[in-house]
Amino acid sequence: QNGNPNAASDMSVGLEMAMAGLRGAERNVAINLGSLKDEAYKLEAESEAASLVESGGEQFEICRKLLAG
């Protein structure tokens, strides 16, 4: 509704990059947790990372639908 329609492709690219960054961060967490011995902390961090990616995915879909019109 608001904004320049000519910038929709730029916004789409930014949205994709944000999601890629979030997924990359989740993978980075998973890799780094492999070196830790505290299993309880590892489970908590893995769960939090997964929750953030899920929430980000939901926001991604909302934004994607808004951009699609």
PDB file of N, CA, C and O in Angstrom:
ATOM      1  N   GLN A   1       0.813  -1.195   0.000  1.00  0.00           N
ATOM      2  CA  GLN A   1       0.000   0.000   0.000  1.00  0.00           C
ATOM      3  C   GLN A   1       0.853   1.253   0.000  1.00  0.00           C
ATOM      4  O   GLN A   1       0.573   2.176  -0.728  1.00  0.00           O
ATOM      5  N   ASN A   2       1.872   1.245   0.838  1.00  0.00           N
ATOM      6  CA  ASN A   2       2.733   2.432   0.950  1.00  0.00           C
ATOM      7  C   ASN A   2       4.072   2.134   0.304  1.00  0.00           C
ATOM      8  O   ASN A   2       4.529   1.001   0.262  1.00  0.00           O
ATOM      9  N   GLY A   3       4.709   3.155  -0.173  1.00  0.00           N
ATOM     10  CA  GLY A   3       6.034   2.984  -0.745  1.00  0.00           C
ATOM     11  C   GLY A   3       6.007   2.985  -2.255  1.00  0.00           C
ATOM     12  O   GLY A   3       4.952   2.980  -2.884  1.00  0.00           O
ATOM     13  N   ASN A   4       7.183   2.988  -2.811  1.00  0.00           N
ATOM     14  CA  ASN A   4       7.351   3.033  -4.255  1.00  0.00           C
ATOM     15  C   ASN A   4       7.271   1.619  -4.821  1.00  0.00           C
ATOM     16  O   ASN A   4       8.096   0.770  -4.491  1.00  0.00           O
ATOM     17  N   PRO A   5       6.302   1.337  -5.684  1.00  0.00           N
ATOM     18  CA  PRO A   5       6.184  -0.013  -6.256  1.00  0.00           C
ATOM     19  C   PRO A   5       7.419  -0.432  -7.040  1.00  0.00           C
ATOM     20  O   PRO A   5       7.691  -1.625  -7.181  1.00  0.00           O
ATOM     21  N   ASN A   6       8.185   0.547  -7.536  1.00  0.00           N
ATOM     22  CA  ASN A   6       9.404   0.236  -8.277  1.00  0.00           C
ATOM     23  C   ASN A   6      10.485  -0.368  -7.378  1.00  0.00           C
ATOM     24  O   ASN A   6      11.444  -0.949  -7.872  1.00  0.00           O
ATOM     25  N   ALA A   7      10.317  -0.230  -6.074  1.00  0.00           N
ATOM     26  CA  ALA A   7      11.307  -0.760  -5.133  1.00  0.00           C
ATOM     27  C   ALA A   7      10.940  -2.160  -4.643  1.00  0.00           C
ATOM     28  O   ALA A   7      11.651  -2.720  -3.816  1.00  0.00           O
ATOM     29  N   ALA A   8       9.868  -2.736  -5.158  1.00  0.00           N
ATOM     30  CA  ALA A   8       9.411  -4.048  -4.687  1.00  0.00           C
ATOM     31  C   ALA A   8      10.475  -5.117  -4.885  1.00  0.00           C
ATOM     32  O   ALA A   8      10.675  -5.965  -4.006  1.00  0.00           O
ATOM     33  N   SER A   9      11.175  -5.077  -6.007  1.00  0.00           N
ATOM     34  CA  SER A   9      12.207  -6.097  -6.231  1.00  0.00           C
ATOM     35  C   SER A   9      13.358  -5.918  -5.243  1.00  0.00           C
ATOM     36  O   SER A   9      13.910  -6.901  -4.744  1.00  0.00           O
ATOM     37  N   ASP A  10      13.707  -4.681  -4.933  1.00  0.00           N
ATOM     38  CA  ASP A  10      14.756  -4.420  -3.950  1.00  0.00           C
ATOM     39  C   ASP A  10      14.346  -4.936  -2.575  1.00  0.00           C
ATOM     40  O   ASP A  10      15.151  -5.528  -1.850  1.00  0.00           O
ATOM     41  N   MET A  11      13.096  -4.725  -2.239  1.00  0.00           N
ATOM     42  CA  MET A  11      12.597  -5.203  -0.947  1.00  0.00           C
ATOM     43  C   MET A  11      12.569  -6.723  -0.912  1.00  0.00           C
ATOM     44  O   MET A  11      12.894  -7.340   0.111  1.00  0.00           O
ATOM     45  N   SER A  12      12.229  -7.344  -2.014  1.00  0.00           N
ATOM     46  CA  SER A  12      12.219  -8.805  -2.081  1.00  0.00           C
ATOM     47  C   SER A  12      13.616  -9.376  -1.883  1.00  0.00           C
ATOM     48  O   SER A  12      13.802 -10.360  -1.167  1.00  0.00           O
ATOM     49  N   VAL A  13      14.587  -8.754  -2.525  1.00  0.00           N
ATOM     50  CA  VAL A  13      15.976  -9.206  -2.378  1.00  0.00           C
ATOM     51  C   VAL A  13      16.429  -9.032  -0.924  1.00  0.00           C
ATOM     52  O   VAL A  13      17.054  -9.926  -0.342  1.00  0.00           O
ATOM     53  N   GLY A  14      16.108  -7.907  -0.338  1.00  0.00           N
ATOM     54  CA  GLY A  14      16.462  -7.672   1.061  1.00  0.00           C
ATOM     55  C   GLY A  14      15.826  -8.686   1.987  1.00  0.00           C
ATOM     56  O   GLY A  14      16.457  -9.174   2.930  1.00  0.00           O
ATOM     57  N   LEU A  15      14.592  -9.026   1.708  1.00  0.00           N
ATOM     58  CA  LEU A  15      13.877 -10.023   2.503  1.00  0.00           C
ATOM     59  C   LEU A  15      14.552 -11.384   2.399  1.00  0.00           C
ATOM     60  O   LEU A  15      14.771 -12.065   3.403  1.00  0.00           O
ATOM     61  N   GLU A  16      14.910 -11.772   1.177  1.00  0.00           N
ATOM     62  CA  GLU A  16      15.601 -13.052   0.970  1.00  0.00           C
ATOM     63  C   GLU A  16      16.957 -13.062   1.673  1.00  0.00           C
ATOM     64  O   GLU A  16      17.344 -14.070   2.273  1.00  0.00           O
ATOM     65  N   MET A  17      17.664 -11.946   1.613  1.00  0.00           N
ATOM     66  CA  MET A  17      18.968 -11.874   2.263  1.00  0.00           C
ATOM     67  C   MET A  17      18.845 -11.957   3.777  1.00  0.00           C
ATOM     68  O   MET A  17      19.674 -12.605   4.440  1.00  0.00           O
ATOM     69  N   ALA A  18      17.821 -11.322   4.320  1.00  0.00           N
ATOM     70  CA  ALA A  18      17.607 -11.394   5.767  1.00  0.00           C
ATOM     71  C   ALA A  18      17.336 -12.826   6.207  1.00  0.00           C
ATOM     72  O   ALA A  18      17.881 -13.299   7.214  1.00  0.00           O
ATOM     73  N   MET A  19      16.529 -13.537   5.444  1.00  0.00           N
ATOM     74  CA  MET A  19      16.226 -14.923   5.788  1.00  0.00           C
ATOM     75  C   MET A  19      17.458 -15.800   5.638  1.00  0.00           C
ATOM     76  O   MET A  19      17.700 -16.685   6.470  1.00  0.00           O
ATOM     77  N   ALA A  20      18.250 -15.558   4.604  1.00  0.00           N
ATOM     78  CA  ALA A  20      19.489 -16.319   4.424  1.00  0.00           C
ATOM     79  C   ALA A  20      20.441 -16.074   5.595  1.00  0.00           C
ATOM     80  O   ALA A  20      21.088 -17.012   6.083  1.00  0.00           O
ATOM     81  N   GLY A  21      20.516 -14.847   6.049  1.00  0.00           N
ATOM     82  CA  GLY A  21      21.356 -14.524   7.201  1.00  0.00           C
ATOM     83  C   GLY A  21      20.895 -15.231   8.457  1.00  0.00           C
ATOM     84  O   GLY A  21      21.704 -15.731   9.244  1.00  0.00           O
ATOM     85  N   LEU A  22      19.597 -15.296   8.643  1.00  0.00           N
ATOM     86  CA  LEU A  22      19.041 -15.978   9.809  1.00  0.00           C
ATOM     87  C   LEU A  22      19.337 -17.473   9.764  1.00  0.00           C
ATOM     88  O   LEU A  22      19.765 -18.067  10.757  1.00  0.00           O
ATOM     89  N   ARG A  23      19.163 -18.077   8.601  1.00  0.00           N
ATOM     90  CA  ARG A  23      19.475 -19.506   8.459  1.00  0.00           C
ATOM     91  C   ARG A  23      20.964 -19.764   8.630  1.00  0.00           C
ATOM     92  O   ARG A  23      21.371 -20.763   9.230  1.00  0.00           O
ATOM     93  N   GLY A  24      21.792 -18.874   8.106  1.00  0.00           N
ATOM     94  CA  GLY A  24      23.234 -19.007   8.270  1.00  0.00           C
ATOM     95  C   GLY A  24      23.644 -18.912   9.729  1.00  0.00           C
ATOM     96  O   GLY A  24      24.510 -19.657  10.196  1.00  0.00           O
ATOM     97  N   ALA A  25      23.008 -18.010  10.455  1.00  0.00           N
ATOM     98  CA  ALA A  25      23.300 -17.875  11.887  1.00  0.00           C
ATOM     99  C   ALA A  25      22.909 -19.145  12.635  1.00  0.00           C
ATOM    100  O   ALA A  25      23.634 -19.595  13.532  1.00  0.00           O
ATOM    101  N   GLU A  26      21.784 -19.733  12.254  1.00  0.00           N
ATOM    102  CA  GLU A  26      21.364 -20.979  12.900  1.00  0.00           C
ATOM    103  C   GLU A  26      22.400 -22.078  12.650  1.00  0.00           C
ATOM    104  O   GLU A  26      22.759 -22.830  13.561  1.00  0.00           O
ATOM    105  N   ARG A  27      22.888 -22.170  11.445  1.00  0.00           N
ATOM    106  CA  ARG A  27      23.907 -23.185  11.133  1.00  0.00           C
ATOM    107  C   ARG A  27      25.206 -22.919  11.888  1.00  0.00           C
ATOM    108  O   ARG A  27      25.875 -23.832  12.360  1.00  0.00           O
ATOM    109  N   ASN A  28      25.550 -21.643  12.016  1.00  0.00           N
ATOM    110  CA  ASN A  28      26.747 -21.274  12.758  1.00  0.00           C
ATOM    111  C   ASN A  28      26.621 -21.694  14.216  1.00  0.00           C
ATOM    112  O   ASN A  28      27.566 -22.231  14.801  1.00  0.00           O
ATOM    113  N   VAL A  29      25.458 -21.477  14.798  1.00  0.00           N
ATOM    114  CA  VAL A  29      25.204 -21.910  16.179  1.00  0.00           C
ATOM    115  C   VAL A  29      25.365 -23.421  16.283  1.00  0.00           C
ATOM    116  O   VAL A  29      26.040 -23.926  17.181  1.00  0.00           O
ATOM    117  N   ALA A  30      24.766 -24.146  15.350  1.00  0.00           N
ATOM    118  CA  ALA A  30      24.839 -25.605  15.390  1.00  0.00           C
ATOM    119  C   ALA A  30      26.283 -26.089  15.318  1.00  0.00           C
ATOM    120  O   ALA A  30      26.686 -26.999  16.059  1.00  0.00           O
ATOM    121  N   ILE A  31      27.069 -25.479  14.451  1.00  0.00           N
ATOM    122  CA  ILE A  31      28.476 -25.870  14.319  1.00  0.00           C
ATOM    123  C   ILE A  31      29.239 -25.586  15.604  1.00  0.00           C
ATOM    124  O   ILE A  31      29.980 -26.431  16.110  1.00  0.00           O
ATOM    125  N   ASN A  32      29.049 -24.392  16.147  1.00  0.00           N
ATOM    126  CA  ASN A  32      29.794 -24.011  17.344  1.00  0.00           C
ATOM    127  C   ASN A  32      29.347 -24.774  18.583  1.00  0.00           C
ATOM    128  O   ASN A  32      30.155 -25.016  19.474  1.00  0.00           O
ATOM    129  N   LEU A  33      28.104 -25.175  18.639  1.00  0.00           N
ATOM    130  CA  LEU A  33      27.646 -25.944  19.788  1.00  0.00           C
ATOM    131  C   LEU A  33      28.291 -27.314  19.844  1.00  0.00           C
ATOM    132  O   LEU A  33      28.395 -27.915  20.913  1.00  0.00           O
ATOM    133  N   GLY A  34      28.756 -27.797  18.703  1.00  0.00           N
ATOM    134  CA  GLY A  34      29.406 -29.096  18.666  1.00  0.00           C
ATOM    135  C   GLY A  34      30.654 -29.167  19.531  1.00  0.00           C
ATOM    136  O   GLY A  34      31.058 -30.252  19.954  1.00  0.00           O
ATOM    137  N   SER A  35      31.255 -28.035  19.812  1.00  0.00           N
ATOM    138  CA  SER A  35      32.481 -28.022  20.619  1.00  0.00           C
ATOM    139  C   SER A  35      32.206 -27.870  22.115  1.00  0.00           C
ATOM    140  O   SER A  35      33.130 -27.918  22.916  1.00  0.00           O
ATOM    141  N   LEU A  36      30.953 -27.709  22.492  1.00  0.00           N
ATOM    142  CA  LEU A  36      30.610 -27.533  23.909  1.00  0.00           C
ATOM    143  C   LEU A  36      30.250 -28.862  24.561  1.00  0.00           C
ATOM    144  O   LEU A  36      29.753 -29.778  23.905  1.00  0.00           O
ATOM    145  N   LYS A  37      30.476 -28.929  25.863  1.00  0.00           N
ATOM    146  CA  LYS A  37      30.191 -30.155  26.609  1.00  0.00           C
ATOM    147  C   LYS A  37      28.907 -30.074  27.422  1.00  0.00           C
ATOM    148  O   LYS A  37      28.371 -31.102  27.821  1.00  0.00           O
ATOM    149  N   ASP A  38      28.422 -28.894  27.668  1.00  0.00           N
ATOM    150  CA  ASP A  38      27.215 -28.703  28.487  1.00  0.00           C
ATOM    151  C   ASP A  38      25.980 -29.037  27.650  1.00  0.00           C
ATOM    152  O   ASP A  38      25.474 -28.211  26.888  1.00  0.00           O
ATOM    153  N   GLU A  39      25.497 -30.254  27.791  1.00  0.00           N
ATOM    154  CA  GLU A  39      24.380 -30.732  26.970  1.00  0.00           C
ATOM    155  C   GLU A  39      23.098 -29.940  27.206  1.00  0.00           C
ATOM    156  O   GLU A  39      22.342 -29.682  26.276  1.00  0.00           O
ATOM    157  N   ALA A  40      22.846 -29.544  28.433  1.00  0.00           N
ATOM    158  CA  ALA A  40      21.635 -28.767  28.732  1.00  0.00           C
ATOM    159  C   ALA A  40      21.673 -27.424  27.996  1.00  0.00           C
ATOM    160  O   ALA A  40      20.673 -26.998  27.414  1.00  0.00           O
ATOM    161  N   TYR A  41      22.832 -26.781  28.030  1.00  0.00           N
ATOM    162  CA  TYR A  41      22.972 -25.503  27.334  1.00  0.00           C
ATOM    163  C   TYR A  41      22.834 -25.692  25.828  1.00  0.00           C
ATOM    164  O   TYR A  41      22.208 -24.882  25.145  1.00  0.00           O
ATOM    165  N   LYS A  42      23.430 -26.751  25.321  1.00  0.00           N
ATOM    166  CA  LYS A  42      23.352 -27.026  23.882  1.00  0.00           C
ATOM    167  C   LYS A  42      21.898 -27.174  23.441  1.00  0.00           C
ATOM    168  O   LYS A  42      21.477 -26.602  22.432  1.00  0.00           O
ATOM    169  N   LEU A  43      21.121 -27.935  24.209  1.00  0.00           N
ATOM    170  CA  LEU A  43      19.712 -28.134  23.871  1.00  0.00           C
ATOM    171  C   LEU A  43      18.939 -26.820  23.925  1.00  0.00           C
ATOM    172  O   LEU A  43      18.106 -26.540  23.056  1.00  0.00           O
ATOM    173  N   GLU A  44      19.230 -26.018  24.940  1.00  0.00           N
ATOM    174  CA  GLU A  44      18.553 -24.724  25.078  1.00  0.00           C
ATOM    175  C   GLU A  44      18.894 -23.804  23.902  1.00  0.00           C
ATOM    176  O   GLU A  44      18.009 -23.168  23.314  1.00  0.00           O
ATOM    177  N   ALA A  45      20.161 -23.738  23.550  1.00  0.00           N
ATOM    178  CA  ALA A  45      20.591 -22.872  22.449  1.00  0.00           C
ATOM    179  C   ALA A  45      20.035 -23.360  21.114  1.00  0.00           C
ATOM    180  O   ALA A  45      19.603 -22.546  20.281  1.00  0.00           O
ATOM    181  N   GLU A  46      20.045 -24.663  20.896  1.00  0.00           N
ATOM    182  CA  GLU A  46      19.475 -25.222  19.654  1.00  0.00           C
ATOM    183  C   GLU A  46      17.989 -24.898  19.553  1.00  0.00           C
ATOM    184  O   GLU A  46      17.493 -24.532  18.490  1.00  0.00           O
ATOM    185  N   SER A  47      17.294 -25.025  20.671  1.00  0.00           N
ATOM    186  CA  SER A  47      15.862 -24.742  20.689  1.00  0.00           C
ATOM    187  C   SER A  47      15.595 -23.265  20.412  1.00  0.00           C
ATOM    188  O   SER A  47      14.694 -22.922  19.645  1.00  0.00           O
ATOM    189  N   GLU A  48      16.387 -22.406  21.040  1.00  0.00           N
ATOM    190  CA  GLU A  48      16.195 -20.968  20.823  1.00  0.00           C
ATOM    191  C   GLU A  48      16.490 -20.590  19.373  1.00  0.00           C
ATOM    192  O   GLU A  48      15.755 -19.811  18.757  1.00  0.00           O
ATOM    193  N   ALA A  49      17.552 -21.157  18.811  1.00  0.00           N
ATOM    194  CA  ALA A  49      17.890 -20.868  17.414  1.00  0.00           C
ATOM    195  C   ALA A  49      16.771 -21.331  16.486  1.00  0.00           C
ATOM    196  O   ALA A  49      16.372 -20.606  15.569  1.00  0.00           O
ATOM    197  N   ALA A  50      16.252 -22.531  16.731  1.00  0.00           N
ATOM    198  CA  ALA A  50      15.158 -23.048  15.902  1.00  0.00           C
ATOM    199  C   ALA A  50      13.917 -22.168  16.032  1.00  0.00           C
ATOM    200  O   ALA A  50      13.232 -21.899  15.037  1.00  0.00           O
ATOM    201  N   SER A  51      13.653 -21.703  17.238  1.00  0.00           N
ATOM    202  CA  SER A  51      12.493 -20.831  17.461  1.00  0.00           C
ATOM    203  C   SER A  51      12.651 -19.509  16.714  1.00  0.00           C
ATOM    204  O   SER A  51      11.691 -19.006  16.115  1.00  0.00           O
ATOM    205  N   LEU A  52      13.853 -18.962  16.729  1.00  0.00           N
ATOM    206  CA  LEU A  52      14.093 -17.711  16.014  1.00  0.00           C
ATOM    207  C   LEU A  52      13.940 -17.884  14.513  1.00  0.00           C
ATOM    208  O   LEU A  52      13.377 -17.019  13.834  1.00  0.00           O
ATOM    209  N   VAL A  53      14.421 -19.004  13.997  1.00  0.00           N
ATOM    210  CA  VAL A  53      14.273 -19.265  12.559  1.00  0.00           C
ATOM    211  C   VAL A  53      12.805 -19.462  12.205  1.00  0.00           C
ATOM    212  O   VAL A  53      12.327 -18.964  11.183  1.00  0.00           O
ATOM    213  N   GLU A  54      12.076 -20.151  13.062  1.00  0.00           N
ATOM    214  CA  GLU A  54      10.639 -20.344  12.808  1.00  0.00           C
ATOM    215  C   GLU A  54       9.910 -19.007  12.806  1.00  0.00           C
ATOM    216  O   GLU A  54       9.120 -18.719  11.902  1.00  0.00           O
ATOM    217  N   SER A  55      10.189 -18.191  13.803  1.00  0.00           N
ATOM    218  CA  SER A  55       9.563 -16.866  13.876  1.00  0.00           C
ATOM    219  C   SER A  55       9.956 -16.011  12.671  1.00  0.00           C
ATOM    220  O   SER A  55       9.116 -15.327  12.072  1.00  0.00           O
ATOM    221  N   GLY A  56      11.231 -16.062  12.313  1.00  0.00           N
ATOM    222  CA  GLY A  56      11.688 -15.319  11.137  1.00  0.00           C
ATOM    223  C   GLY A  56      11.018 -15.801   9.870  1.00  0.00           C
ATOM    224  O   GLY A  56      10.671 -15.002   8.998  1.00  0.00           O
ATOM    225  N   GLY A  57      10.813 -17.116   9.769  1.00  0.00           N
ATOM    226  CA  GLY A  57      10.126 -17.672   8.604  1.00  0.00           C
ATOM    227  C   GLY A  57       8.690 -17.190   8.513  1.00  0.00           C
ATOM    228  O   GLY A  57       8.183 -16.909   7.414  1.00  0.00           O
ATOM    229  N   GLU A  58       8.046 -17.091   9.669  1.00  0.00           N
ATOM    230  CA  GLU A  58       6.670 -16.580   9.680  1.00  0.00           C
ATOM    231  C   GLU A  58       6.637 -15.124   9.223  1.00  0.00           C
ATOM    232  O   GLU A  58       5.773 -14.737   8.425  1.00  0.00           O
ATOM    233  N   GLN A  59       7.565 -14.323   9.730  1.00  0.00           N
ATOM    234  CA  GLN A  59       7.624 -12.921   9.324  1.00  0.00           C
ATOM    235  C   GLN A  59       7.986 -12.791   7.843  1.00  0.00           C
ATOM    236  O   GLN A  59       7.460 -11.926   7.142  1.00  0.00           O
ATOM    237  N   PHE A  60       8.861 -13.671   7.383  1.00  0.00           N
ATOM    238  CA  PHE A  60       9.232 -13.704   5.969  1.00  0.00           C
ATOM    239  C   PHE A  60       7.996 -13.906   5.099  1.00  0.00           C
ATOM    240  O   PHE A  60       7.794 -13.206   4.110  1.00  0.00           O
ATOM    241  N   GLU A  61       7.172 -14.882   5.470  1.00  0.00           N
ATOM    242  CA  GLU A  61       5.967 -15.174   4.681  1.00  0.00           C
ATOM    243  C   GLU A  61       4.987 -14.013   4.699  1.00  0.00           C
ATOM    244  O   GLU A  61       4.371 -13.701   3.680  1.00  0.00           O
ATOM    245  N   ILE A  62       4.842 -13.365   5.837  1.00  0.00           N
ATOM    246  CA  ILE A  62       3.953 -12.204   5.922  1.00  0.00           C
ATOM    247  C   ILE A  62       4.441 -11.110   4.967  1.00  0.00           C
ATOM    248  O   ILE A  62       3.664 -10.553   4.185  1.00  0.00           O
ATOM    249  N   CYS A  63       5.730 -10.831   5.021  1.00  0.00           N
ATOM    250  CA  CYS A  63       6.293  -9.792   4.152  1.00  0.00           C
ATOM    251  C   CYS A  63       6.210 -10.181   2.686  1.00  0.00           C
ATOM    252  O   CYS A  63       5.902  -9.341   1.835  1.00  0.00           O
ATOM    253  N   ARG A  64       6.477 -11.435   2.394  1.00  0.00           N
ATOM    254  CA  ARG A  64       6.427 -11.912   1.007  1.00  0.00           C
ATOM    255  C   ARG A  64       5.024 -11.730   0.439  1.00  0.00           C
ATOM    256  O   ARG A  64       4.849 -11.279  -0.685  1.00  0.00           O
ATOM    257  N   LYS A  65       4.018 -12.061   1.237  1.00  0.00           N
ATOM    258  CA  LYS A  65       2.628 -11.914   0.783  1.00  0.00           C
ATOM    259  C   LYS A  65       2.279 -10.442   0.599  1.00  0.00           C
ATOM    260  O   LYS A  65       1.551 -10.088  -0.336  1.00  0.00           O
ATOM    261  N   LEU A  66       2.765  -9.586   1.484  1.00  0.00           N
ATOM    262  CA  LEU A  66       2.515  -8.151   1.326  1.00  0.00           C
ATOM    263  C   LEU A  66       3.145  -7.631   0.030  1.00  0.00           C
ATOM    264  O   LEU A  66       2.542  -6.818  -0.674  1.00  0.00           O
ATOM    265  N   LEU A  67       4.335  -8.109  -0.268  1.00  0.00           N
ATOM    266  CA  LEU A  67       5.007  -7.667  -1.502  1.00  0.00           C
ATOM    267  C   LEU A  67       4.300  -8.187  -2.747  1.00  0.00           C
ATOM    268  O   LEU A  67       4.309  -7.528  -3.783  1.00  0.00           O
ATOM    269  N   ALA A  68       3.702  -9.364  -2.627  1.00  0.00           N
ATOM    270  CA  ALA A  68       3.015  -9.948  -3.776  1.00  0.00           C
ATOM    271  C   ALA A  68       1.701  -9.223  -4.086  1.00  0.00           C
ATOM    272  O   ALA A  68       1.177  -9.322  -5.170  1.00  0.00           O
ATOM    273  N   GLY A  69       1.237  -8.490  -3.099  1.00  0.00           N
ATOM    274  CA  GLY A  69       0.004  -7.742  -3.325  1.00  0.00           C
ATOM    275  C   GLY A  69      -1.153  -8.465  -2.816  1.00  0.00           C
ATOM    276  O   GLY A  69      -2.251  -8.453  -2.916  1.00  0.00           O
TER     277      GLY A  69
END
